mmCIF file of C-alpha atoms in Angstrom:
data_model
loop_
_atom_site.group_PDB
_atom_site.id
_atom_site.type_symbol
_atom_site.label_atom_id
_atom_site.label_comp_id
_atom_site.label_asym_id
_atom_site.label_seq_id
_atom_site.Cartn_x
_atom_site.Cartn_y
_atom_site.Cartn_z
ATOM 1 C CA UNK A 155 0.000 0.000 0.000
ATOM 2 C CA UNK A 156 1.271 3.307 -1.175
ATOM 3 C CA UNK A 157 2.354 6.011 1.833
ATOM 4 C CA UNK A 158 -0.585 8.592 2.588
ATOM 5 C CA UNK A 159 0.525 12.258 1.287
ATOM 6 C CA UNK A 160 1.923 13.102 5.028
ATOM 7 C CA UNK A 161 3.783 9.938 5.127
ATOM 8 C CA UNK A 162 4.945 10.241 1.600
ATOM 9 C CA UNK A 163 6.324 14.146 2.770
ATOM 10 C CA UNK A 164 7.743 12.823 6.256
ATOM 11 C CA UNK A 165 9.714 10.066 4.274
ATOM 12 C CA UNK A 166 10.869 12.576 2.154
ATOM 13 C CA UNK A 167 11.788 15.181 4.677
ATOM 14 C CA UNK A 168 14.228 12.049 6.148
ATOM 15 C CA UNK A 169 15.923 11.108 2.910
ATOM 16 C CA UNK A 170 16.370 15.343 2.259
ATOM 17 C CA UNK A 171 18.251 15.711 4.882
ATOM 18 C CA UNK A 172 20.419 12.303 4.636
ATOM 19 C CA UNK A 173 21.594 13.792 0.747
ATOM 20 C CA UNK A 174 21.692 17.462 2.184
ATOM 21 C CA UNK A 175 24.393 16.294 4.289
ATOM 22 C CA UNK A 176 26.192 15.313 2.027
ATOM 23 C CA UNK A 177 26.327 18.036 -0.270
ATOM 24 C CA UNK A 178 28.627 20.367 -1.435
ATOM 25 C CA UNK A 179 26.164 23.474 -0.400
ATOM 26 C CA UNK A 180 25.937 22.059 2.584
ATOM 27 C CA UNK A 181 29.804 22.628 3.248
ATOM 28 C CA UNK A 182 29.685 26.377 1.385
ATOM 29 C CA UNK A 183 26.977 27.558 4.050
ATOM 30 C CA UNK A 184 28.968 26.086 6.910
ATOM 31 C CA UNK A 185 31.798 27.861 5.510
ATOM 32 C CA UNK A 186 30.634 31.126 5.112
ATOM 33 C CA UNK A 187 28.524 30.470 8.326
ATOM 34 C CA UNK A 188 25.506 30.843 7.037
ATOM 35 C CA UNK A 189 22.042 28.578 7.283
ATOM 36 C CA UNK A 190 20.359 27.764 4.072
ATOM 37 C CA UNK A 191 18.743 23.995 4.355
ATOM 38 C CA UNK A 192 16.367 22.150 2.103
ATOM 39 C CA UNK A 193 12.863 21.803 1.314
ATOM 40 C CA UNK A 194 9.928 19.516 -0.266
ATOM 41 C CA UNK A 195 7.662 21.160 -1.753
ATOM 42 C CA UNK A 196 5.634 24.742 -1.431
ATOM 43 C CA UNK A 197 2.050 22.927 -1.833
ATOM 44 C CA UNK A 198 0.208 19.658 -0.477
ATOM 45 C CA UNK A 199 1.252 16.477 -2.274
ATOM 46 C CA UNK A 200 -1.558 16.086 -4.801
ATOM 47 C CA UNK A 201 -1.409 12.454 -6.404
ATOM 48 C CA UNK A 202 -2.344 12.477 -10.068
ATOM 49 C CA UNK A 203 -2.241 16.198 -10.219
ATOM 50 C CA UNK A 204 0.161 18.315 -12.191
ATOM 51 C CA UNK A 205 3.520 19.256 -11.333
ATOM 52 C CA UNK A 206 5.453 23.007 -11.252
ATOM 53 C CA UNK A 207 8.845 22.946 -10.867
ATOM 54 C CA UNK A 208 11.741 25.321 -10.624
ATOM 55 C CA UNK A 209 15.205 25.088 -10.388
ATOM 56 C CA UNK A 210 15.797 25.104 -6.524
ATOM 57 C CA UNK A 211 14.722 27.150 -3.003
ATOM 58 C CA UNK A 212 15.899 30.524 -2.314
ATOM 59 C CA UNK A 213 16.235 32.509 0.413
ATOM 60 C CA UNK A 214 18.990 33.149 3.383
ATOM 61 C CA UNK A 215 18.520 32.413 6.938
ATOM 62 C CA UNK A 216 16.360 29.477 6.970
ATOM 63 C CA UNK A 217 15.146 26.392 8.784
ATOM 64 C CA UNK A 218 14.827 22.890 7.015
ATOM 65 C CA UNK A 219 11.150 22.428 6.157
ATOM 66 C CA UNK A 220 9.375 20.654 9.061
ATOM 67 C CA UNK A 221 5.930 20.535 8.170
ATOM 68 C CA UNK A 222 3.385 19.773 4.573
ATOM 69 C CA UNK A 223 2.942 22.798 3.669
ATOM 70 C CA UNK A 224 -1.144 24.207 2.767
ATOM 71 C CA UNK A 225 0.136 25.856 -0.882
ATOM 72 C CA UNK A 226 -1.524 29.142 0.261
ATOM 73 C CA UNK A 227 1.965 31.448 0.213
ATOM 74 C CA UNK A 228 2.980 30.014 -3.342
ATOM 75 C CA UNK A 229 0.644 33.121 -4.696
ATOM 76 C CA UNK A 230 3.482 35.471 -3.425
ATOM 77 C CA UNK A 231 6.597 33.580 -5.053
ATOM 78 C CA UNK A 232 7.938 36.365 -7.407
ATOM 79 C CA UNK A 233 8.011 33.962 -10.314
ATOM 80 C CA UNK A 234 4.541 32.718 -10.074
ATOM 81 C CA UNK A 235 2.958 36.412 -9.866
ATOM 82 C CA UNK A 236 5.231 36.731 -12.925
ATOM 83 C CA UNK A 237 3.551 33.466 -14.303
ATOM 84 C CA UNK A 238 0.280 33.729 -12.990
ATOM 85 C CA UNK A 239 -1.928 34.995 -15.426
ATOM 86 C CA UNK A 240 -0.105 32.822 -18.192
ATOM 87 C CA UNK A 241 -0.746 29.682 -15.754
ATOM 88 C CA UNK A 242 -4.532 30.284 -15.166
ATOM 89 C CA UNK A 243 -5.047 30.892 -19.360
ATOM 90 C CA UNK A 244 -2.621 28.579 -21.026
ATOM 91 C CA UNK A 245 -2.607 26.073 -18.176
ATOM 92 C CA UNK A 246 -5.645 26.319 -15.909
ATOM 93 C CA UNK A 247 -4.743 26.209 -12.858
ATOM 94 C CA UNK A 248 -6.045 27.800 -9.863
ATOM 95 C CA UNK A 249 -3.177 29.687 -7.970
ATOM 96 C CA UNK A 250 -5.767 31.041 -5.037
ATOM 97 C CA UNK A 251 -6.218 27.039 -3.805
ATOM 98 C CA UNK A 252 -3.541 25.147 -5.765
ATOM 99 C CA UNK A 253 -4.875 22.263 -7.318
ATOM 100 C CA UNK A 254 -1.293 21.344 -8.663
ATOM 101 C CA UNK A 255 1.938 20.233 -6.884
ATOM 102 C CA UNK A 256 5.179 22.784 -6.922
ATOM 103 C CA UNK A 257 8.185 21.601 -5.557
ATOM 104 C CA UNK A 258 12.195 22.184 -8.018
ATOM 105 C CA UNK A 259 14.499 20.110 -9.317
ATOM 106 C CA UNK A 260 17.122 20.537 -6.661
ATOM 107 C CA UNK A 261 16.104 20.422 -3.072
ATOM 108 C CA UNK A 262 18.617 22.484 -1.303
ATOM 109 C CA UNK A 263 18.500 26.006 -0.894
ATOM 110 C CA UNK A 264 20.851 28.736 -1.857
ATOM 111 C CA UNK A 265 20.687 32.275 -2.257
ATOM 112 C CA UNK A 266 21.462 31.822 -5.966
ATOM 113 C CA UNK A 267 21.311 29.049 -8.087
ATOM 114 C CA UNK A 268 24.922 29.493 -9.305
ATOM 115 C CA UNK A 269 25.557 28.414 -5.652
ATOM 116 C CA UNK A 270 25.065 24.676 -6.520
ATOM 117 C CA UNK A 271 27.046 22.185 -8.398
ATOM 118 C CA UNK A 272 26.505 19.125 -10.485
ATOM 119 C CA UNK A 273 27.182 16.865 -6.897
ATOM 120 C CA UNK A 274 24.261 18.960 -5.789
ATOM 121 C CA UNK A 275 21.953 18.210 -8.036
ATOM 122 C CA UNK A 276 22.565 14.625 -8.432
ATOM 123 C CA UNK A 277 21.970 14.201 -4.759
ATOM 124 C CA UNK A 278 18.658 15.472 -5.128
ATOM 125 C CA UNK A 279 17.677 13.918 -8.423
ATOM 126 C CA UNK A 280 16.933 10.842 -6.861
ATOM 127 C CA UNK A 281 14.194 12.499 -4.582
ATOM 128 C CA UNK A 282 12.767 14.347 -7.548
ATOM 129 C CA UNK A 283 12.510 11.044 -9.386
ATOM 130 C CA UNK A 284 10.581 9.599 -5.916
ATOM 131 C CA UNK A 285 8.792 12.791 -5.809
ATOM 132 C CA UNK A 286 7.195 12.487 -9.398
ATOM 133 C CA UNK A 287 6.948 8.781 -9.478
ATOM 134 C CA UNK A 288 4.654 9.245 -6.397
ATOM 135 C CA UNK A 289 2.471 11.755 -7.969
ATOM 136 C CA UNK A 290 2.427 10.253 -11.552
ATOM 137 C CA UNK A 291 1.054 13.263 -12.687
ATOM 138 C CA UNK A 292 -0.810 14.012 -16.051
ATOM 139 C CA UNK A 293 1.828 16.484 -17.046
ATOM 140 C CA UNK A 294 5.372 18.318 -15.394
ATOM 141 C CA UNK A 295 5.771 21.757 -16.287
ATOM 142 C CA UNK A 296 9.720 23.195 -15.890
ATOM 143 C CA UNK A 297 9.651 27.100 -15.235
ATOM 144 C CA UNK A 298 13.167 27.885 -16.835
ATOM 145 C CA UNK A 299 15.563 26.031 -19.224
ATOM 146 C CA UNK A 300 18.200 25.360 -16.905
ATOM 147 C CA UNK A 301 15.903 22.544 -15.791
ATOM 148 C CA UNK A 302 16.037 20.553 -19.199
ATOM 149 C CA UNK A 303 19.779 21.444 -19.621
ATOM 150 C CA UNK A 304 20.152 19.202 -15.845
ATOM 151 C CA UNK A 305 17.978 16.532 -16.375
ATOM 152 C CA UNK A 306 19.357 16.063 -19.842
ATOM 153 C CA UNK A 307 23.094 16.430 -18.088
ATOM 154 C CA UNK A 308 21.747 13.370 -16.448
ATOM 155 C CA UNK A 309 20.487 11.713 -19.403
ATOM 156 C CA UNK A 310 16.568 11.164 -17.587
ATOM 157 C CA UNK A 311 14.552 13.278 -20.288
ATOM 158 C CA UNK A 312 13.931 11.338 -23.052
ATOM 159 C CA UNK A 313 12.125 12.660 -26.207
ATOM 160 C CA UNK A 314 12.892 16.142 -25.792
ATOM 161 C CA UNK A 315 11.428 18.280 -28.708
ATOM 162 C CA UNK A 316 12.318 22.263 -29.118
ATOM 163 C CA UNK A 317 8.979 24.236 -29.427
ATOM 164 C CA UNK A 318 7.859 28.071 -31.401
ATOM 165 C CA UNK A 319 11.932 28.196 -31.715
ATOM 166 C CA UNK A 320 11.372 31.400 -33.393
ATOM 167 C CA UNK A 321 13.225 33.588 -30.816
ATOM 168 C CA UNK A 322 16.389 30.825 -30.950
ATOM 169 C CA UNK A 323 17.483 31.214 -27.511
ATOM 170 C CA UNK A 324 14.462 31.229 -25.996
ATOM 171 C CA UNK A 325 12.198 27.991 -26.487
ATOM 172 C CA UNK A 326 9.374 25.985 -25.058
ATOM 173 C CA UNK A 327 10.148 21.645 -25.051
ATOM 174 C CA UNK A 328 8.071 18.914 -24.780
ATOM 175 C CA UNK A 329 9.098 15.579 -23.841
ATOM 176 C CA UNK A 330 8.898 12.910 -21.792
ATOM 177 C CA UNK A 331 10.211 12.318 -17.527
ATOM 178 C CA UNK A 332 10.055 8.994 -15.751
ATOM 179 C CA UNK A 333 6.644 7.933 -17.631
ATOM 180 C CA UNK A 334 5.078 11.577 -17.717
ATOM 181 C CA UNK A 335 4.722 14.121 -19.567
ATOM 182 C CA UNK A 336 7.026 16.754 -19.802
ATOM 183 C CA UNK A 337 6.738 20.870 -20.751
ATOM 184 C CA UNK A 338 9.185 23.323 -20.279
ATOM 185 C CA UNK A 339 8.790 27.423 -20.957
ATOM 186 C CA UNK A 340 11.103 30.074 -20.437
ATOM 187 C CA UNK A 341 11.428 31.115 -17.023
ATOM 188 C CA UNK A 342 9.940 34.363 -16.044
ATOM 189 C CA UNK A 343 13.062 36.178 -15.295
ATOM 190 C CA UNK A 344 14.332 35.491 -18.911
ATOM 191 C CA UNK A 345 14.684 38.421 -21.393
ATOM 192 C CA UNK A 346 12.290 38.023 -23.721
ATOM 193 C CA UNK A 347 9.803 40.046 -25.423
ATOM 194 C CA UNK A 348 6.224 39.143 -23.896
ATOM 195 C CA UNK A 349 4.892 38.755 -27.493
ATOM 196 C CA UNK A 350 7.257 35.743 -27.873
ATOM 197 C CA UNK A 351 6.480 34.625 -24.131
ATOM 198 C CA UNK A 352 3.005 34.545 -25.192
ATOM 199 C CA UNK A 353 3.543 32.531 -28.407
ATOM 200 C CA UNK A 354 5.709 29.710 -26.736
ATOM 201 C CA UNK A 355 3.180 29.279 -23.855
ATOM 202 C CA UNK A 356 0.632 29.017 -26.656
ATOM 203 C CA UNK A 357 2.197 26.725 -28.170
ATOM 204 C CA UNK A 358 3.386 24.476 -25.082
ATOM 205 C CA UNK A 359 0.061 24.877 -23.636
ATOM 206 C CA UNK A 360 -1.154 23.474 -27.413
ATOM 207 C CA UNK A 361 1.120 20.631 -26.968
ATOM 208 C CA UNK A 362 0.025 19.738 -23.689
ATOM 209 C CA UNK A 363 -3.809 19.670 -24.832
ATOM 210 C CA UNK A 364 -2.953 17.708 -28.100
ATOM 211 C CA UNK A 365 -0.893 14.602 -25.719
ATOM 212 C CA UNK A 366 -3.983 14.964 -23.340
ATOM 213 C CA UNK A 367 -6.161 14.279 -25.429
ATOM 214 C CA UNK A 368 -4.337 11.424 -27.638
ATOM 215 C CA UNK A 369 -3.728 9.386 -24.220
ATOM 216 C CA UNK A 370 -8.259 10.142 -23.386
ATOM 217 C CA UNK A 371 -8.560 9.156 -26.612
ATOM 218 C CA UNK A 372 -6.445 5.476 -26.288
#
């Protein structure tokens, strides 16, 4: 029998904090004595719900995460008041009362991203993998390329296709993660013009909708 949602987060919580330990942020907070920690995820586990995902936590000055959290501060995250109106049109979501899961790809905080290295991540890639296989959501959305430049690094995305290409650097993917579905736009902070923002989530979004319905329609 699977693990309820709050065993499912405690078991995660553990197994966070055995690869935090071992990481090289870990060490570089120490050093500069500072206290950065790890996370799980910003809203209730939600099986069979979708997945948003970012790159890893933020912030300075923090306690490990203790508790499942009730998704109502993920409204404030910069990025996802930079998102939201994009997410509720192209993706349907409902920010107010999430009814998807947001967690990111690398579990330990840092200030900035930069911060972490490739031992980093493949710590916590593992506990992503656990993470999504215990979902097994309909579709994972990636909020920022640096995401599908990792988990190809680590050779788990499989199928990855380029999407509206048109502004070259900036691009939306498809493709496929442990069994699920797989998107990926431009992350929020990225330069880009919002006409071309609009036209890639249009076009992931269209993506999305067209898989959806193929596997319905199976």
């Amino acid at each position: 029998m699977d693990p309820t949602a709050e065993q499912f987060f405690h078991q995660q919580l553990v197994e966070t904090k055995i690869q935090f330990d071992k990481s090289d942020v870990k060490h570089k907070q120490q050093e500069m004595s500072q206290k950065w920690n790890y996370a799980v995820c910003a809203t209730p586990i939600q099986k069979s719900k979708g997945v948003i995902f970012g790159i890893n936590w933020g912030g300075n000055n923090m306690d490990p995460q203790s508790k499942m959290p009730d998704g109502s501060g993920i409204k404030n995250y910069r990025f996802i008041k930079q998102s939201r109106a994009l997410l509720e049109e192209y993706w349907g979501v409902n920010i107010e009362e999430p009814d998807f899961n947001y967690t990111n790809l690398c579990s330990f905080r840092s200030p900035r991203a930069n911060q972490l290295t490739d031992n980093d991540y493949e710590l916590s890639l593992p506990l992503f993998e656990k993470y999504i296989r215990y979902i097994q959501p309909p579709w994972i959305l990636s909020l920022g390329r640096k995401n599908v430049q990792m988990l190809q690094h680590f050779g788990v995305l499989k199928n990855i296709q380029p999407l509206c290409d048109h502004t070259n650097k900036h691009k939306g993917y498809s493709g496929e993660l442990w069994e699920s579905n797989f998107f990926s736009v431009p992350h929020p902070g990225a330069r880009i013009s919002k006409e071309s923002r609009i036209k890639i989530w249009e076009a992931v979004s269209r993506e999305m909708r067209k898989i959806e319905t193929e596997v319905r329609s199976f």
